[in-house]
C-alpha cells in the first residue's frame, strides 16, 4: 500500500476521456506511475454522474486497463460531511468502493 508516489493524475469522470484502452495508453505515454480514480461521491459508489450511466461505463474495465499498463490505481471520493448520518453513509460508500474495486490505496 502506501500513498501515491511518482508522477500521477486524478480522474473524475472516465466517460469524458474515451475507452479504457485509450485512457491507459495515454497515461502510459505521459509516463504516469499512478492514476487516482473517483469511485465515491457522498453516500454513493459513483463518480458523481448518473449512477446507471456510471455503472454501464464499467469502471473496473478502466482500472484493469491501467493496471495492465503497469500503472497503480488509487481510489478517491468526495465527502460532504453535512451530518453524522451523512458521514456514516459516506464511510459505508467508501468501504463499498474499496471492496468492489480494490484500489491500491485510497487518497
PDB file of N, CA and C in Angstrom, residues 1-100:
ATOM      1  N   UNK A   1       0.841  -1.187   0.000  1.00  0.00           N
ATOM      2  CA  UNK A   1       0.000   0.000   0.000  1.00  0.00           C
ATOM      3  C   UNK A   1       0.880   1.241   0.000  1.00  0.00           C
ATOM      4  N   UNK A   2       0.483   2.250   0.696  1.00  0.00           N
ATOM      5  CA  UNK A   2       1.238   3.486   0.721  1.00  0.00           C
ATOM      6  C   UNK A   2       0.571   4.551  -0.117  1.00  0.00           C
ATOM      7  N   UNK A   3       1.047   5.759   0.050  1.00  0.00           N
ATOM      8  CA  UNK A   3       0.469   6.869  -0.704  1.00  0.00           C
ATOM      9  C   UNK A   3       1.026   6.891  -2.126  1.00  0.00           C
ATOM     10  N   UNK A   4       0.341   7.613  -3.041  1.00  0.00           N
ATOM     11  CA  UNK A   4       0.837   7.698  -4.419  1.00  0.00           C
ATOM     12  C   UNK A   4       2.245   8.282  -4.473  1.00  0.00           C
ATOM     13  N   UNK A   5       3.100   7.663  -5.267  1.00  0.00           N
ATOM     14  CA  UNK A   5       4.466   8.144  -5.446  1.00  0.00           C
ATOM     15  C   UNK A   5       4.754   8.247  -6.930  1.00  0.00           C
ATOM     16  N   UNK A   6       5.548   9.220  -7.290  1.00  0.00           N
ATOM     17  CA  UNK A   6       5.901   9.416  -8.684  1.00  0.00           C
ATOM     18  C   UNK A   6       4.932  10.359  -9.367  1.00  0.00           C
ATOM     19  N   UNK A   7       4.871  10.250 -10.669  1.00  0.00           N
ATOM     20  CA  UNK A   7       4.035  11.125 -11.490  1.00  0.00           C
ATOM     21  C   UNK A   7       2.646  10.519 -11.637  1.00  0.00           C
ATOM     22  N   UNK A   8       1.623  11.318 -11.374  1.00  0.00           N
ATOM     23  CA  UNK A   8       0.276  10.800 -11.464  1.00  0.00           C
ATOM     24  C   UNK A   8      -0.747  11.865 -11.761  1.00  0.00           C
ATOM     25  N   UNK A   9      -1.988  11.439 -11.825  1.00  0.00           N
ATOM     26  CA  UNK A   9      -3.089  12.371 -12.052  1.00  0.00           C
ATOM     27  C   UNK A   9      -4.371  11.813 -11.467  1.00  0.00           C
ATOM     28  N   UNK A  10      -5.313  12.709 -11.218  1.00  0.00           N
ATOM     29  CA  UNK A  10      -6.626  12.345 -10.722  1.00  0.00           C
ATOM     30  C   UNK A  10      -7.605  12.333 -11.893  1.00  0.00           C
ATOM     31  N   UNK A  11      -8.492  11.340 -11.893  1.00  0.00           N
ATOM     32  CA  UNK A  11      -9.548  11.278 -12.900  1.00  0.00           C
ATOM     33  C   UNK A  11     -10.877  11.394 -12.178  1.00  0.00           C
ATOM     34  N   UNK A  12     -11.721  12.286 -12.688  1.00  0.00           N
ATOM     35  CA  UNK A  12     -13.035  12.479 -12.107  1.00  0.00           C
ATOM     36  C   UNK A  12     -14.055  11.633 -12.860  1.00  0.00           C
ATOM     37  N   UNK A  13     -14.187  11.821 -14.153  1.00  0.00           N
ATOM     38  CA  UNK A  13     -15.204  11.106 -14.930  1.00  0.00           C
ATOM     39  C   UNK A  13     -14.586  10.459 -16.167  1.00  0.00           C
ATOM     40  N   UNK A  14     -14.555   9.136 -16.154  1.00  0.00           N
ATOM     41  CA  UNK A  14     -13.999   8.376 -17.272  1.00  0.00           C
ATOM     42  C   UNK A  14     -14.728   8.637 -18.589  1.00  0.00           C
ATOM     43  N   UNK A  15     -16.034   8.795 -18.529  1.00  0.00           N
ATOM     44  CA  UNK A  15     -16.838   8.925 -19.746  1.00  0.00           C
ATOM     45  C   UNK A  15     -16.351  10.062 -20.642  1.00  0.00           C
ATOM     46  N   UNK A  16     -15.682  11.038 -20.066  1.00  0.00           N
ATOM     47  CA  UNK A  16     -15.188  12.178 -20.831  1.00  0.00           C
ATOM     48  C   UNK A  16     -13.839  11.909 -21.494  1.00  0.00           C
ATOM     49  N   UNK A  17     -13.239  10.746 -21.213  1.00  0.00           N
ATOM     50  CA  UNK A  17     -11.862  10.506 -21.637  1.00  0.00           C
ATOM     51  C   UNK A  17     -11.695   9.517 -22.778  1.00  0.00           C
ATOM     52  N   UNK A  18     -12.648   8.645 -23.003  1.00  0.00           N
ATOM     53  CA  UNK A  18     -12.507   7.641 -24.042  1.00  0.00           C
ATOM     54  C   UNK A  18     -12.527   6.235 -23.471  1.00  0.00           C
ATOM     55  N   UNK A  19     -12.148   5.286 -24.297  1.00  0.00           N
ATOM     56  CA  UNK A  19     -12.196   3.869 -23.917  1.00  0.00           C
ATOM     57  C   UNK A  19     -11.141   3.559 -22.852  1.00  0.00           C
ATOM     58  N   UNK A  20     -11.314   2.431 -22.147  1.00  0.00           N
ATOM     59  CA  UNK A  20     -10.305   2.041 -21.153  1.00  0.00           C
ATOM     60  C   UNK A  20      -8.911   1.909 -21.760  1.00  0.00           C
ATOM     61  N   UNK A  21      -8.840   1.323 -22.932  1.00  0.00           N
ATOM     62  CA  UNK A  21      -7.546   1.131 -23.588  1.00  0.00           C
ATOM     63  C   UNK A  21      -6.906   2.474 -23.961  1.00  0.00           C
ATOM     64  N   UNK A  22      -7.714   3.407 -24.435  1.00  0.00           N
ATOM     65  CA  UNK A  22      -7.219   4.732 -24.804  1.00  0.00           C
ATOM     66  C   UNK A  22      -6.676   5.458 -23.574  1.00  0.00           C
ATOM     67  N   UNK A  23      -7.437   5.412 -22.483  1.00  0.00           N
ATOM     68  CA  UNK A  23      -7.016   6.078 -21.251  1.00  0.00           C
ATOM     69  C   UNK A  23      -5.701   5.486 -20.748  1.00  0.00           C
ATOM     70  N   UNK A  24      -5.616   4.164 -20.742  1.00  0.00           N
ATOM     71  CA  UNK A  24      -4.385   3.508 -20.269  1.00  0.00           C
ATOM     72  C   UNK A  24      -3.210   3.839 -21.180  1.00  0.00           C
ATOM     73  N   UNK A  25      -3.439   3.853 -22.482  1.00  0.00           N
ATOM     74  CA  UNK A  25      -2.365   4.171 -23.434  1.00  0.00           C
ATOM     75  C   UNK A  25      -1.855   5.593 -23.213  1.00  0.00           C
ATOM     76  N   UNK A  26      -2.760   6.543 -23.076  1.00  0.00           N
ATOM     77  CA  UNK A  26      -2.359   7.938 -22.882  1.00  0.00           C
ATOM     78  C   UNK A  26      -1.652   8.128 -21.536  1.00  0.00           C
ATOM     79  N   UNK A  27      -2.115   7.417 -20.513  1.00  0.00           N
ATOM     80  CA  UNK A  27      -1.453   7.503 -19.206  1.00  0.00           C
ATOM     81  C   UNK A  27      -0.033   6.954 -19.308  1.00  0.00           C
ATOM     82  N   UNK A  28       0.124   5.855 -20.016  1.00  0.00           N
ATOM     83  CA  UNK A  28       1.448   5.247 -20.205  1.00  0.00           C
ATOM     84  C   UNK A  28       2.349   6.195 -21.000  1.00  0.00           C
ATOM     85  N   UNK A  29       1.820   6.752 -22.098  1.00  0.00           N
ATOM     86  CA  UNK A  29       2.592   7.691 -22.924  1.00  0.00           C
ATOM     87  C   UNK A  29       3.024   8.923 -22.127  1.00  0.00           C
ATOM     88  N   UNK A  30       2.199   9.333 -21.186  1.00  0.00           N
ATOM     89  CA  UNK A  30       2.515  10.502 -20.355  1.00  0.00           C
ATOM     90  C   UNK A  30       3.514  10.166 -19.252  1.00  0.00           C
ATOM     91  N   UNK A  31       3.860   8.893 -19.126  1.00  0.00           N
ATOM     92  CA  UNK A  31       4.812   8.480 -18.112  1.00  0.00           C
ATOM     93  C   UNK A  31       4.246   8.461 -16.703  1.00  0.00           C
ATOM     94  N   UNK A  32       2.933   8.247 -16.594  1.00  0.00           N
ATOM     95  CA  UNK A  32       2.318   8.238 -15.272  1.00  0.00           C
ATOM     96  C   UNK A  32       2.654   6.953 -14.524  1.00  0.00           C
ATOM     97  N   UNK A  33       2.927   7.108 -13.250  1.00  0.00           N
ATOM     98  CA  UNK A  33       3.150   5.969 -12.368  1.00  0.00           C
ATOM     99  C   UNK A  33       1.856   5.524 -11.708  1.00  0.00           C
ATOM    100  N   UNK A  34       0.929   6.477 -11.542  1.00  0.00           N
ATOM    101  CA  UNK A  34      -0.334   6.193 -10.866  1.00  0.00           C
ATOM    102  C   UNK A  34      -1.442   7.082 -11.396  1.00  0.00           C
ATOM    103  N   UNK A  35      -2.663   6.598 -11.213  1.00  0.00           N
ATOM    104  CA  UNK A  35      -3.866   7.361 -11.517  1.00  0.00           C
ATOM    105  C   UNK A  35      -4.820   7.175 -10.349  1.00  0.00           C
ATOM    106  N   UNK A  36      -5.364   8.264  -9.839  1.00  0.00           N
ATOM    107  CA  UNK A  36      -6.375   8.205  -8.786  1.00  0.00           C
ATOM    108  C   UNK A  36      -7.743   8.372  -9.437  1.00  0.00           C
ATOM    109  N   UNK A  37      -8.606   7.422  -9.202  1.00  0.00           N
ATOM    110  CA  UNK A  37      -9.902   7.338  -9.858  1.00  0.00           C
ATOM    111  C   UNK A  37     -11.011   7.654  -8.860  1.00  0.00           C
ATOM    112  N   UNK A  38     -11.912   8.565  -9.220  1.00  0.00           N
ATOM    113  CA  UNK A  38     -13.032   8.871  -8.323  1.00  0.00           C
ATOM    114  C   UNK A  38     -14.007   7.704  -8.337  1.00  0.00           C
ATOM    115  N   UNK A  39     -14.200   7.106  -7.165  1.00  0.00           N
ATOM    116  CA  UNK A  39     -15.057   5.933  -7.038  1.00  0.00           C
ATOM    117  C   UNK A  39     -16.208   6.144  -6.060  1.00  0.00           C
ATOM    118  N   UNK A  40     -16.234   7.279  -5.395  1.00  0.00           N
ATOM    119  CA  UNK A  40     -17.261   7.533  -4.384  1.00  0.00           C
ATOM    120  C   UNK A  40     -17.612   9.008  -4.384  1.00  0.00           C
ATOM    121  N   UNK A  41     -18.904   9.294  -4.318  1.00  0.00           N
ATOM    122  CA  UNK A  41     -19.381  10.668  -4.220  1.00  0.00           C
ATOM    123  C   UNK A  41     -20.465  10.698  -3.151  1.00  0.00           C
ATOM    124  N   UNK A  42     -20.140  11.313  -2.028  1.00  0.00           N
ATOM    125  CA  UNK A  42     -21.098  11.340  -0.932  1.00  0.00           C
ATOM    126  C   UNK A  42     -21.419   9.925  -0.471  1.00  0.00           C
ATOM    127  N   UNK A  43     -22.685   9.620  -0.393  1.00  0.00           N
ATOM    128  CA  UNK A  43     -23.139   8.320   0.106  1.00  0.00           C
ATOM    129  C   UNK A  43     -23.257   7.269  -0.990  1.00  0.00           C
ATOM    130  N   UNK A  44     -22.651   7.523  -2.154  1.00  0.00           N
ATOM    131  CA  UNK A  44     -22.829   6.622  -3.295  1.00  0.00           C
ATOM    132  C   UNK A  44     -21.505   6.161  -3.887  1.00  0.00           C
ATOM    133  N   UNK A  45     -21.505   4.938  -4.375  1.00  0.00           N
ATOM    134  CA  UNK A  45     -20.365   4.409  -5.120  1.00  0.00           C
ATOM    135  C   UNK A  45     -20.596   4.846  -6.566  1.00  0.00           C
ATOM    136  N   UNK A  46     -20.010   5.972  -6.911  1.00  0.00           N
ATOM    137  CA  UNK A  46     -20.156   6.577  -8.235  1.00  0.00           C
ATOM    138  C   UNK A  46     -19.129   7.695  -8.352  1.00  0.00           C
ATOM    139  N   UNK A  47     -18.930   8.179  -9.571  1.00  0.00           N
ATOM    140  CA  UNK A  47     -18.020   9.312  -9.758  1.00  0.00           C
ATOM    141  C   UNK A  47     -18.757  10.650  -9.707  1.00  0.00           C
ATOM    142  N   UNK A  48     -20.023  10.597  -9.368  1.00  0.00           N
ATOM    143  CA  UNK A  48     -20.816  11.826  -9.287  1.00  0.00           C
ATOM    144  C   UNK A  48     -21.765  11.979 -10.455  1.00  0.00           C
ATOM    145  N   UNK A  49     -21.587  11.164 -11.498  1.00  0.00           N
ATOM    146  CA  UNK A  49     -22.506  11.217 -12.628  1.00  0.00           C
ATOM    147  C   UNK A  49     -23.712  10.330 -12.322  1.00  0.00           C
ATOM    148  N   UNK A  50     -24.675  10.318 -13.206  1.00  0.00           N
ATOM    149  CA  UNK A  50     -25.849   9.461 -13.058  1.00  0.00           C
ATOM    150  C   UNK A  50     -25.399   8.038 -12.773  1.00  0.00           C
ATOM    151  N   UNK A  51     -25.925   7.442 -11.716  1.00  0.00           N
ATOM    152  CA  UNK A  51     -25.451   6.132 -11.271  1.00  0.00           C
ATOM    153  C   UNK A  51     -25.566   5.069 -12.357  1.00  0.00           C
ATOM    154  N   UNK A  52     -26.669   5.019 -13.061  1.00  0.00           N
ATOM    155  CA  UNK A  52     -26.842   3.995 -14.095  1.00  0.00           C
ATOM    156  C   UNK A  52     -25.849   4.193 -15.241  1.00  0.00           C
ATOM    157  N   UNK A  53     -25.595   5.446 -15.610  1.00  0.00           N
ATOM    158  CA  UNK A  53     -24.604   5.720 -16.657  1.00  0.00           C
ATOM    159  C   UNK A  53     -23.225   5.270 -16.199  1.00  0.00           C
ATOM    160  N   UNK A  54     -22.894   5.551 -14.939  1.00  0.00           N
ATOM    161  CA  UNK A  54     -21.577   5.194 -14.400  1.00  0.00           C
ATOM    162  C   UNK A  54     -21.424   3.691 -14.322  1.00  0.00           C
ATOM    163  N   UNK A  55     -22.464   3.014 -13.868  1.00  0.00           N
ATOM    164  CA  UNK A  55     -22.428   1.557 -13.764  1.00  0.00           C
ATOM    165  C   UNK A  55     -22.251   0.925 -15.145  1.00  0.00           C
ATOM    166  N   UNK A  56     -22.956   1.458 -16.139  1.00  0.00           N
ATOM    167  CA  UNK A  56     -22.850   0.942 -17.512  1.00  0.00           C
ATOM    168  C   UNK A  56     -21.452   1.174 -18.080  1.00  0.00           C
ATOM    169  N   UNK A  57     -20.782   2.196 -17.609  1.00  0.00           N
ATOM    170  CA  UNK A  57     -19.426   2.511 -18.063  1.00  0.00           C
ATOM    171  C   UNK A  57     -18.437   1.426 -17.640  1.00  0.00           C
ATOM    172  N   UNK A  58     -18.767   0.687 -16.613  1.00  0.00           N
ATOM    173  CA  UNK A  58     -17.926  -0.382 -16.069  1.00  0.00           C
ATOM    174  C   UNK A  58     -16.539   0.128 -15.679  1.00  0.00           C
ATOM    175  N   UNK A  59     -16.483   0.913 -14.608  1.00  0.00           N
ATOM    176  CA  UNK A  59     -15.204   1.483 -14.175  1.00  0.00           C
ATOM    177  C   UNK A  59     -14.120   0.442 -13.948  1.00  0.00           C
ATOM    178  N   UNK A  60     -14.511  -0.775 -13.602  1.00  0.00           N
ATOM    179  CA  UNK A  60     -13.499  -1.817 -13.390  1.00  0.00           C
ATOM    180  C   UNK A  60     -12.697  -2.088 -14.660  1.00  0.00           C
ATOM    181  N   UNK A  61     -13.284  -1.853 -15.834  1.00  0.00           N
ATOM    182  CA  UNK A  61     -12.542  -2.030 -17.091  1.00  0.00           C
ATOM    183  C   UNK A  61     -11.405  -1.018 -17.196  1.00  0.00           C
ATOM    184  N   UNK A  62     -11.626   0.203 -16.739  1.00  0.00           N
ATOM    185  CA  UNK A  62     -10.581   1.225 -16.756  1.00  0.00           C
ATOM    186  C   UNK A  62      -9.476   0.868 -15.765  1.00  0.00           C
ATOM    187  N   UNK A  63      -9.884   0.406 -14.598  1.00  0.00           N
ATOM    188  CA  UNK A  63      -8.905   0.022 -13.580  1.00  0.00           C
ATOM    189  C   UNK A  63      -8.043  -1.125 -14.097  1.00  0.00           C
ATOM    190  N   UNK A  64      -8.675  -2.115 -14.696  1.00  0.00           N
ATOM    191  CA  UNK A  64      -7.935  -3.259 -15.245  1.00  0.00           C
ATOM    192  C   UNK A  64      -6.975  -2.820 -16.355  1.00  0.00           C
ATOM    193  N   UNK A  65      -7.423  -1.933 -17.239  1.00  0.00           N
ATOM    194  CA  UNK A  65      -6.572  -1.465 -18.343  1.00  0.00           C
ATOM    195  C   UNK A  65      -5.373  -0.678 -17.809  1.00  0.00           C
ATOM    196  N   UNK A  66      -5.600   0.156 -16.814  1.00  0.00           N
ATOM    197  CA  UNK A  66      -4.500   0.920 -16.225  1.00  0.00           C
ATOM    198  C   UNK A  66      -3.493  -0.016 -15.568  1.00  0.00           C
ATOM    199  N   UNK A  67      -3.979  -0.977 -14.830  1.00  0.00           N
ATOM    200  CA  UNK A  67      -3.076  -1.929 -14.173  1.00  0.00           C
ATOM    201  C   UNK A  67      -2.309  -2.761 -15.194  1.00  0.00           C
ATOM    202  N   UNK A  68      -2.977  -3.159 -16.275  1.00  0.00           N
ATOM    203  CA  UNK A  68      -2.313  -3.936 -17.332  1.00  0.00           C
ATOM    204  C   UNK A  68      -1.184  -3.127 -17.973  1.00  0.00           C
ATOM    205  N   UNK A  69      -1.312  -1.798 -17.945  1.00  0.00           N
ATOM    206  CA  UNK A  69      -0.282  -0.910 -18.490  1.00  0.00           C
ATOM    207  C   UNK A  69       0.808  -0.617 -17.458  1.00  0.00           C
ATOM    208  N   UNK A  70       0.709  -1.236 -16.286  1.00  0.00           N
ATOM    209  CA  UNK A  70       1.727  -1.039 -15.254  1.00  0.00           C
ATOM    210  C   UNK A  70       1.527   0.201 -14.412  1.00  0.00           C
ATOM    211  N   UNK A  71       0.317   0.718 -14.391  1.00  0.00           N
ATOM    212  CA  UNK A  71       0.023   1.951 -13.659  1.00  0.00           C
ATOM    213  C   UNK A  71      -0.763   1.607 -12.394  1.00  0.00           C
ATOM    214  N   UNK A  72      -0.296   2.113 -11.263  1.00  0.00           N
ATOM    215  CA  UNK A  72      -1.009   1.879  -9.991  1.00  0.00           C
ATOM    216  C   UNK A  72      -2.300   2.676  -9.983  1.00  0.00           C
ATOM    217  N   UNK A  73      -3.323   2.095  -9.393  1.00  0.00           N
ATOM    218  CA  UNK A  73      -4.634   2.741  -9.348  1.00  0.00           C
ATOM    219  C   UNK A  73      -5.011   3.026  -7.899  1.00  0.00           C
ATOM    220  N   UNK A  74      -5.284   4.283  -7.620  1.00  0.00           N
ATOM    221  CA  UNK A  74      -5.709   4.724  -6.298  1.00  0.00           C
ATOM    222  C   UNK A  74      -7.151   5.201  -6.401  1.00  0.00           C
ATOM    223  N   UNK A  75      -7.920   4.990  -5.364  1.00  0.00           N
ATOM    224  CA  UNK A  75      -9.294   5.470  -5.340  1.00  0.00           C
ATOM    225  C   UNK A  75      -9.392   6.780  -4.568  1.00  0.00           C
ATOM    226  N   UNK A  76     -10.413   7.546  -4.901  1.00  0.00           N
ATOM    227  CA  UNK A  76     -10.697   8.750  -4.126  1.00  0.00           C
ATOM    228  C   UNK A  76     -12.186   9.031  -4.194  1.00  0.00           C
ATOM    229  N   UNK A  77     -12.639   9.839  -3.277  1.00  0.00           N
ATOM    230  CA  UNK A  77     -14.050  10.195  -3.252  1.00  0.00           C
ATOM    231  C   UNK A  77     -14.260  11.550  -2.614  1.00  0.00           C
ATOM    232  N   UNK A  78     -15.476  12.050  -2.777  1.00  0.00           N
ATOM    233  CA  UNK A  78     -15.820  13.348  -2.225  1.00  0.00           C
ATOM    234  C   UNK A  78     -16.722  13.150  -1.023  1.00  0.00           C
ATOM    235  N   UNK A  79     -16.339  13.735   0.093  1.00  0.00           N
ATOM    236  CA  UNK A  79     -17.103  13.639   1.330  1.00  0.00           C
ATOM    237  C   UNK A  79     -17.733  14.992   1.618  1.00  0.00           C
ATOM    238  N   UNK A  80     -19.048  15.000   1.792  1.00  0.00           N
ATOM    239  CA  UNK A  80     -19.767  16.241   2.078  1.00  0.00           C
ATOM    240  C   UNK A  80     -19.816  16.529   3.579  1.00  0.00           C
ATOM    241  N   UNK A  81     -19.974  15.488   4.399  1.00  0.00           N
ATOM    242  CA  UNK A  81     -19.928  15.635   5.849  1.00  0.00           C
ATOM    243  C   UNK A  81     -20.950  16.584   6.439  1.00  0.00           C
ATOM    244  N   UNK A  82     -22.158  16.592   5.900  1.00  0.00           N
ATOM    245  CA  UNK A  82     -23.165  17.555   6.344  1.00  0.00           C
ATOM    246  C   UNK A  82     -23.820  17.194   7.672  1.00  0.00           C
ATOM    247  N   UNK A  83     -23.771  15.926   8.022  1.00  0.00           N
ATOM    248  CA  UNK A  83     -24.352  15.483   9.288  1.00  0.00           C
ATOM    249  C   UNK A  83     -23.719  14.141   9.656  1.00  0.00           C
ATOM    250  N   UNK A  84     -23.942  13.699  10.883  1.00  0.00           N
ATOM    251  CA  UNK A  84     -23.405  12.404  11.293  1.00  0.00           C
ATOM    252  C   UNK A  84     -23.998  11.293  10.423  1.00  0.00           C
ATOM    253  N   UNK A  85     -25.276  11.374  10.129  1.00  0.00           N
ATOM    254  CA  UNK A  85     -25.923  10.380   9.280  1.00  0.00           C
ATOM    255  C   UNK A  85     -25.287  10.365   7.900  1.00  0.00           C
ATOM    256  N   UNK A  86     -25.021  11.546   7.361  1.00  0.00           N
ATOM    257  CA  UNK A  86     -24.385  11.661   6.043  1.00  0.00           C
ATOM    258  C   UNK A  86     -22.981  11.067   6.083  1.00  0.00           C
ATOM    259  N   UNK A  87     -22.218  11.400   7.102  1.00  0.00           N
ATOM    260  CA  UNK A  87     -20.852  10.884   7.225  1.00  0.00           C
ATOM    261  C   UNK A  87     -20.866   9.362   7.344  1.00  0.00           C
ATOM    262  N   UNK A  88     -21.778   8.821   8.126  1.00  0.00           N
ATOM    263  CA  UNK A  88     -21.887   7.359   8.250  1.00  0.00           C
ATOM    264  C   UNK A  88     -22.152   6.722   6.891  1.00  0.00           C
ATOM    265  N   UNK A  89     -23.039   7.317   6.098  1.00  0.00           N
ATOM    266  CA  UNK A  89     -23.353   6.797   4.762  1.00  0.00           C
ATOM    267  C   UNK A  89     -22.153   6.937   3.830  1.00  0.00           C
ATOM    268  N   UNK A  90     -21.395   8.023   3.992  1.00  0.00           N
ATOM    269  CA  UNK A  90     -20.207   8.229   3.161  1.00  0.00           C
ATOM    270  C   UNK A  90     -19.113   7.215   3.495  1.00  0.00           C
ATOM    271  N   UNK A  91     -18.950   6.910   4.766  1.00  0.00           N
ATOM    272  CA  UNK A  91     -17.981   5.887   5.169  1.00  0.00           C
ATOM    273  C   UNK A  91     -18.387   4.545   4.572  1.00  0.00           C
ATOM    274  N   UNK A  92     -19.659   4.223   4.650  1.00  0.00           N
ATOM    275  CA  UNK A  92     -20.164   2.965   4.095  1.00  0.00           C
ATOM    276  C   UNK A  92     -19.898   2.898   2.587  1.00  0.00           C
ATOM    277  N   UNK A  93     -20.182   3.981   1.861  1.00  0.00           N
ATOM    278  CA  UNK A  93     -19.952   4.008   0.410  1.00  0.00           C
ATOM    279  C   UNK A  93     -18.464   3.877   0.089  1.00  0.00           C
ATOM    280  N   UNK A  94     -17.621   4.519   0.876  1.00  0.00           N
ATOM    281  CA  UNK A  94     -16.171   4.418   0.667  1.00  0.00           C
ATOM    282  C   UNK A  94     -15.710   2.975   0.833  1.00  0.00           C
ATOM    283  N   UNK A  95     -16.163   2.322   1.890  1.00  0.00           N
ATOM    284  CA  UNK A  95     -15.779   0.929   2.114  1.00  0.00           C
ATOM    285  C   UNK A  95     -16.308   0.018   1.005  1.00  0.00           C
ATOM    286  N   UNK A  96     -17.521   0.288   0.537  1.00  0.00           N
ATOM    287  CA  UNK A  96     -18.079  -0.487  -0.578  1.00  0.00           C
ATOM    288  C   UNK A  96     -17.220  -0.314  -1.835  1.00  0.00           C
ATOM    289  N   UNK A  97     -16.818   0.916  -2.121  1.00  0.00           N
ATOM    290  CA  UNK A  97     -15.984   1.182  -3.301  1.00  0.00           C
ATOM    291  C   UNK A  97     -14.636   0.479  -3.186  1.00  0.00           C
ATOM    292  N   UNK A  98     -14.031   0.533  -2.009  1.00  0.00           N
ATOM    293  CA  UNK A  98     -12.743  -0.132  -1.799  1.00  0.00           C
ATOM    294  C   UNK A  98     -12.892  -1.638  -1.991  1.00  0.00           C
ATOM    295  N   UNK A  99     -13.927  -2.218  -1.427  1.00  0.00           N
ATOM    296  CA  UNK A  99     -14.142  -3.662  -1.559  1.00  0.00           C
ATOM    297  C   UNK A  99     -14.499  -4.075  -2.981  1.00  0.00           C
ATOM    298  N   UNK A 100     -15.224  -3.233  -3.680  1.00  0.00           N
ATOM    299  CA  UNK A 100     -15.631  -3.568  -5.047  1.00  0.00           C
ATOM    300  C   UNK A 100     -14.488  -3.420  -6.048  1.00  0.00           C
TER     301      UNK A 100
END
